[in-house]
Coordinates of C-alpha atoms and ligand atoms in Angstrom, one line a residue:
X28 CA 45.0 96.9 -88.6
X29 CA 43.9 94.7 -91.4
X30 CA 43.2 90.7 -91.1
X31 CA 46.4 89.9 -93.0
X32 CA 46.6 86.0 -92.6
X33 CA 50.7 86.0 -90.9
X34 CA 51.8 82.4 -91.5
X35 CA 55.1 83.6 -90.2
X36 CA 57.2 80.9 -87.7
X37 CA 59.6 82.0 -85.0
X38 CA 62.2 81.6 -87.3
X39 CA 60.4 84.7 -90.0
X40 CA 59.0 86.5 -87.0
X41 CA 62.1 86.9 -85.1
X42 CA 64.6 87.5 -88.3
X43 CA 66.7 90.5 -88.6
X44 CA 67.2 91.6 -84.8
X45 CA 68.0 95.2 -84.5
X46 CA 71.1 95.7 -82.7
X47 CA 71.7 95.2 -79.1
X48 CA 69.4 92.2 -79.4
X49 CA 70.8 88.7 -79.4
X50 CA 68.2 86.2 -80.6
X51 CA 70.6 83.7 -79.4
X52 CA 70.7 84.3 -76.3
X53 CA 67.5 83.0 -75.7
X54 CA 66.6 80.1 -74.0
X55 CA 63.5 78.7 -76.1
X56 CA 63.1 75.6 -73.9
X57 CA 63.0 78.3 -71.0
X58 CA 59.9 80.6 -71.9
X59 CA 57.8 81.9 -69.3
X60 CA 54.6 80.0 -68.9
X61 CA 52.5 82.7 -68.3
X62 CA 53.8 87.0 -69.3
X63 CA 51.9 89.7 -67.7
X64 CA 51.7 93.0 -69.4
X65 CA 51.0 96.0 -67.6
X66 CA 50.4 97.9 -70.5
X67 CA 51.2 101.8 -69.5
X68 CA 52.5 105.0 -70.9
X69 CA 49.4 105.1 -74.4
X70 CA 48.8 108.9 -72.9
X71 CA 52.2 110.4 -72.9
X72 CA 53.6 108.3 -76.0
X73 CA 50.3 110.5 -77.7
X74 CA 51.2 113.7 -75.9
X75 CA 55.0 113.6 -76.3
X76 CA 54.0 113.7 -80.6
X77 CA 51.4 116.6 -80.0
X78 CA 48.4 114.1 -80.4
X79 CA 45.9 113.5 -78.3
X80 CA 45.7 110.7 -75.7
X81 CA 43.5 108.4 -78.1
X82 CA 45.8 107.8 -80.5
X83 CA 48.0 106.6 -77.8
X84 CA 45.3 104.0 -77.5
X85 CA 44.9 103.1 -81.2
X86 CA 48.6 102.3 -81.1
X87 CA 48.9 100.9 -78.0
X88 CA 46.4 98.0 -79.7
X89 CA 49.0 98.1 -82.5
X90 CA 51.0 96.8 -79.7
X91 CA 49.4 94.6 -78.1
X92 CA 48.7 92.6 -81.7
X93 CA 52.1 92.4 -82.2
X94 CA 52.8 91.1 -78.5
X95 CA 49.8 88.7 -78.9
X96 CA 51.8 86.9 -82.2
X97 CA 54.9 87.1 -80.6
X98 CA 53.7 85.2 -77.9
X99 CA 51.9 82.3 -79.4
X100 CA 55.4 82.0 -81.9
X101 CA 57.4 81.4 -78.4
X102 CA 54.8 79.2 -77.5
X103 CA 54.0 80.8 -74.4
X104 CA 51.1 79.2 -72.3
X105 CA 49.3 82.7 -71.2
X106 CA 49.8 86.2 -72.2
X107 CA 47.7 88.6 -69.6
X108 CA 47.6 91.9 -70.3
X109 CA 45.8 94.6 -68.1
X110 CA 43.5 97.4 -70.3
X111 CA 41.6 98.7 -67.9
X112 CA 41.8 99.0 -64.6
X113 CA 38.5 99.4 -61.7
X114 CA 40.3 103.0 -60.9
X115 CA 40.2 103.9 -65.0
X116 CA 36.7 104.7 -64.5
X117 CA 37.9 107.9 -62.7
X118 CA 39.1 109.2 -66.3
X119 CA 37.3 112.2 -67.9
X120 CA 34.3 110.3 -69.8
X121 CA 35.2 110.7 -72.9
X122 CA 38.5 109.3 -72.7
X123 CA 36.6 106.3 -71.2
X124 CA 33.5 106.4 -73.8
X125 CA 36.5 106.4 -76.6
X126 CA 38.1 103.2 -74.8
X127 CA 35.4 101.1 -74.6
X128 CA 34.5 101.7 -78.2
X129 CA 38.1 101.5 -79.3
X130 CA 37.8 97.4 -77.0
X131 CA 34.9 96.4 -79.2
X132 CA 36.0 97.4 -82.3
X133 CA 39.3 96.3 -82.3
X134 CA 38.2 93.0 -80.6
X135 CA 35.9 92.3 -83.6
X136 CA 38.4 93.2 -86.1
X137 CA 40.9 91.1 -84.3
X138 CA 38.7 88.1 -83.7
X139 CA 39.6 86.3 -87.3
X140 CA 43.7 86.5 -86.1
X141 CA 43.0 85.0 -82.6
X142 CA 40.8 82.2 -84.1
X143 CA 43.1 81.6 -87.0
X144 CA 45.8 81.3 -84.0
X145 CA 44.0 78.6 -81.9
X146 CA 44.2 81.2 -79.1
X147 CA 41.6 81.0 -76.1
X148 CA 40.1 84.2 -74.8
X149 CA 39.6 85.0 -71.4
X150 CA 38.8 88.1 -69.7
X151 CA 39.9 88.9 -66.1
X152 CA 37.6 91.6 -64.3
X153 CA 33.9 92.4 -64.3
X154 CA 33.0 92.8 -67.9
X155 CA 29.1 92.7 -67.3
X156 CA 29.6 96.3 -65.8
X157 CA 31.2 97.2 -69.1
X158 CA 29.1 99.3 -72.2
X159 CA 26.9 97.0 -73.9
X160 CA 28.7 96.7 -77.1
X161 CA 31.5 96.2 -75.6
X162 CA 30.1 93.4 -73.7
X163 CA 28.6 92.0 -75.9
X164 CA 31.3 91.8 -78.3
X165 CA 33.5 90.6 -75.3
X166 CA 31.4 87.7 -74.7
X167 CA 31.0 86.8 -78.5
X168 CA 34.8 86.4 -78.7
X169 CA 35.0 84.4 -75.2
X170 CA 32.0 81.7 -76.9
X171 CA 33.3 81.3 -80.3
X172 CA 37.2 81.3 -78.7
X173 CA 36.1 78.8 -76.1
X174 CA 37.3 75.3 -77.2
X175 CA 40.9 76.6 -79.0
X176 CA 43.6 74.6 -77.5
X177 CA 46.5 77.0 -78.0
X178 CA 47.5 80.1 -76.2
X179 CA 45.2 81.8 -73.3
X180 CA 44.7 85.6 -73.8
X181 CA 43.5 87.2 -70.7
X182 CA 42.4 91.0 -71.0
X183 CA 42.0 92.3 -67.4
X184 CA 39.2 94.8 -68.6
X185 CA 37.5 96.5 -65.4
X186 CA 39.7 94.8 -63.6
X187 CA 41.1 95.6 -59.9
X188 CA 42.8 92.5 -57.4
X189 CA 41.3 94.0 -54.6
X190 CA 37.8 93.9 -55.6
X191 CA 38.8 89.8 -57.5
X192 CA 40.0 89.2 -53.7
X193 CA 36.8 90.6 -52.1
X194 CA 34.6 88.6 -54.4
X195 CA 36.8 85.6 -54.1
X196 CA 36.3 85.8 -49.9
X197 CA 32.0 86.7 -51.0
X198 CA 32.2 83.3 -53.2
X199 CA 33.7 81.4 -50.7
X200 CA 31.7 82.6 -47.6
X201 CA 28.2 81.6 -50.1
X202 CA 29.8 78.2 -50.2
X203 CA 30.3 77.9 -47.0
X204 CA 26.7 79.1 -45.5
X205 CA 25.5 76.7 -48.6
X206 CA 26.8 74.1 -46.6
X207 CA 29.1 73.0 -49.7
X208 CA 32.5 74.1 -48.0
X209 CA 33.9 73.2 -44.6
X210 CA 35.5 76.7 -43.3
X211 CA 38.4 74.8 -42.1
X212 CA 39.3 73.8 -45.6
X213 CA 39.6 76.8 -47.2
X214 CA 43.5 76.5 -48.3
X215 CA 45.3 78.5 -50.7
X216 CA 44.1 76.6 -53.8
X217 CA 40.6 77.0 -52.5
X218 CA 41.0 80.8 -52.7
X219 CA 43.2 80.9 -56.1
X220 CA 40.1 79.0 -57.2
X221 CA 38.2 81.6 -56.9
X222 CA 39.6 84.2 -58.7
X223 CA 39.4 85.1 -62.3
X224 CA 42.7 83.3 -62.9
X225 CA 41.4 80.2 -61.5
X226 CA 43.2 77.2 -63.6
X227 CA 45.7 79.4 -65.4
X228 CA 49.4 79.5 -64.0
X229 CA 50.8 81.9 -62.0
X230 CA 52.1 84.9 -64.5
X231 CA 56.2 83.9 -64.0
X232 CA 56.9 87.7 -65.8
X233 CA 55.4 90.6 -65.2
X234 CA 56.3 93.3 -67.7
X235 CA 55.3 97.5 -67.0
X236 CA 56.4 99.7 -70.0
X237 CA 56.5 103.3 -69.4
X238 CA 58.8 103.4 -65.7
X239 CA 56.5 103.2 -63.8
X240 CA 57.4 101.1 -60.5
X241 CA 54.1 99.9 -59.4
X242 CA 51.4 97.3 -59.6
X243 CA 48.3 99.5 -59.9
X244 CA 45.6 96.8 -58.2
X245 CA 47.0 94.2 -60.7
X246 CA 46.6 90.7 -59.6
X247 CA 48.6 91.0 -56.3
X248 CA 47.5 87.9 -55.5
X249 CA 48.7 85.6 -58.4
X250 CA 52.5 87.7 -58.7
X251 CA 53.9 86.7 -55.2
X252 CA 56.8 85.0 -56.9
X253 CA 56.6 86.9 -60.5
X254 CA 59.6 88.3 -61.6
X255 CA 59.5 91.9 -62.5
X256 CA 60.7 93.9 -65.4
X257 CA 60.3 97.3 -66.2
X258 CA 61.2 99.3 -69.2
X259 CA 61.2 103.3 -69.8
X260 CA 59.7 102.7 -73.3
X261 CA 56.1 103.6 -73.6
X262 CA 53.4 101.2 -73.9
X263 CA 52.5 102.1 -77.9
X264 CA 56.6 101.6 -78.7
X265 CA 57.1 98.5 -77.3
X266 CA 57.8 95.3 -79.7
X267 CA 58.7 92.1 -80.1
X268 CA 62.2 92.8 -79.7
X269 CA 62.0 94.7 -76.3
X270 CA 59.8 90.9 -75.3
X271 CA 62.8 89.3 -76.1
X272 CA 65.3 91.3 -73.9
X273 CA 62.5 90.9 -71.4
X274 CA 62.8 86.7 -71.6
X275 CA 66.7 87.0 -71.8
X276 CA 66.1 89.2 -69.0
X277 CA 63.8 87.1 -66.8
X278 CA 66.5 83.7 -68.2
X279 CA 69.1 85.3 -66.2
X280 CA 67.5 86.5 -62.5
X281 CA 68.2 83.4 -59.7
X282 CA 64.1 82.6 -58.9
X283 CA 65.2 80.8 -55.4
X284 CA 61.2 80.9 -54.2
X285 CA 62.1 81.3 -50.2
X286 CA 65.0 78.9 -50.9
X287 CA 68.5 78.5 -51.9
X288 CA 69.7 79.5 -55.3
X289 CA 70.9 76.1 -57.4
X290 CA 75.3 76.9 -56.9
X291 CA 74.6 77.4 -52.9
X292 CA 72.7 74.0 -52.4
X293 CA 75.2 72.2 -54.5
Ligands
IPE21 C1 47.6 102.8 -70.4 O1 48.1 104.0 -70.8 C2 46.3 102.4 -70.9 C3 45.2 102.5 -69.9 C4 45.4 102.7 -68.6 C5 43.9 102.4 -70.4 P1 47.7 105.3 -70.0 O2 46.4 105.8 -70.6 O3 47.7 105.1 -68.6 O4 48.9 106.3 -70.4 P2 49.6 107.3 -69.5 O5 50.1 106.5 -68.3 O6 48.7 108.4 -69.1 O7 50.8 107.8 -70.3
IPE22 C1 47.4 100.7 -64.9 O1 47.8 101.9 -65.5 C2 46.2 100.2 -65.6 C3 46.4 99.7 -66.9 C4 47.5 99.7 -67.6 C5 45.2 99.4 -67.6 P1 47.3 103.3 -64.9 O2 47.9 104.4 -65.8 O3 45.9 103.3 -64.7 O4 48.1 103.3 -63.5 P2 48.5 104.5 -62.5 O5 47.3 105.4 -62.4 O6 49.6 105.2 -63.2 O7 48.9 103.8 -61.3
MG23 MG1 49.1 105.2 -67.1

């Protein structure tokens, strides 16, 4: 990865389509707000070419850059994508030694792209319990990202929605014995406020690459109304093109929220 400056526009980035995609077919005043990547399949992309899992890695950041400049040419508000999970720690440590190095140095190679982008960086997840360089490099890139105005990044590194709830309910009950919240008010904005996603949207497409047909601990508490999209191809092989069929896709699905869809109330 090299800090080429890209002063491509949607028009350059999104030129010559493979086939099978329609460019036209999407919707640009329809983007998601906020696209969730569950970003799966880095081991057996390596293992299915004979190499070993870290190299799935390296090129599942290959990935994600792409993803990340796709998404701020759409204009889309938020792009989440979960890295690591509270349950990755459970990996053999070297795989997780290599990860954590692979975050830092990556991040500081990428910081000049997401700066020269306006984007925001946020991380979702406990990242003081993360290696120090990593950390450290972490919170660098959340200080000197801090006051870009364009598109929010959040990395959900360490992250697990069952331990985000559990602190939420910790956070909430310290307010409350602090005398600074009246039990009785604690609504569902009170909780959302709480969580690591507190003032970001509500991801509106969730996207897992490699089949899988689960959420893994990923923020089960901000998808209740995503929509869903799953794709066979692994993690390291997925594009900007396979985003696109993704939108089209998500364009097309009746959202009716507990309601009725738009034709039946008409
Ligand atoms: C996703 O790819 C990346 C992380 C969880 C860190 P995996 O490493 O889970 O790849 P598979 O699922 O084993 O193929
Ligand atoms: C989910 O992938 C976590 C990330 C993508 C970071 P996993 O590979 O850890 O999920 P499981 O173990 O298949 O559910
Ligand atoms: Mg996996």
């Amino acid at each position: 990865m090299t800090d080429t400056v890209d002063d491509s526009t949607f028009e350059t980035y999104f030129s010559h389509a493979p086939a099978g995609v329609d460019i036209s077919a999407l919707d640009r005043s329809r983007i998601p707000r906020h696209i969730s990547c569950i970003m799966d399949g880095n081991g057996r992309w390596a293992t299915a070419q004979g190499l070993p899992r870290g190299e799935g890695h390296k090129a599942g950041i290959v990935s994600l850059r792409e993803i990340i400049t796709a998404c701020v040419r759409l204009e889309v508000e938020v792009l989440s994508a979960y890295a690591f999970s509270t349950e990755n720690w459970s990996r053999p440590q070297a795989e997780v030694n290599l990860l954590m190095h692979l975050f830092a140095q990556t991040f500081i190679q990428e910081l000049p792209l997401l700066k020269r982008e306006n984007v925001r960086v946020v991380f979702l997840g406990d990242i003081s319990a993360l290696p120090a360089e990593t950390r450290e490099v972490f919170e660098r890139g959340l200080a000197e990202t801090a006051a870009h105005t364009g598109m929010v990044l959040a990395l959900a590194v360490n992250y697990g929605a069952r331990a985000e709830l559990a602190r939420a309910a910790r956070r909430l009950a310290e307010r409350a014995v602090a005398g600074e919240l009246d039990p009785a008010q604690i609504d569902e904005d009170a909780v959302a406020g709480e969580l690591y996603t507190a003032g970001l949207p509500d991801p509106e497409l969730v996207i897992r690459t490699s089949g899988e047909m689960r959420l893994s601990n990923y923020l089960l508490w901000q998808v209740a109304y995503a929509e869903f999209y799953i794709t066979d191809t692994y993690w390291p092989d997925f594009n900007r093109w396979e985003l696109v069929q993704a939108i089209i896709a998500f364009q097309q699905r009746d959202r009716r929220f507990g309601g009725l869809s738009k034709k039946e109330e008409a």
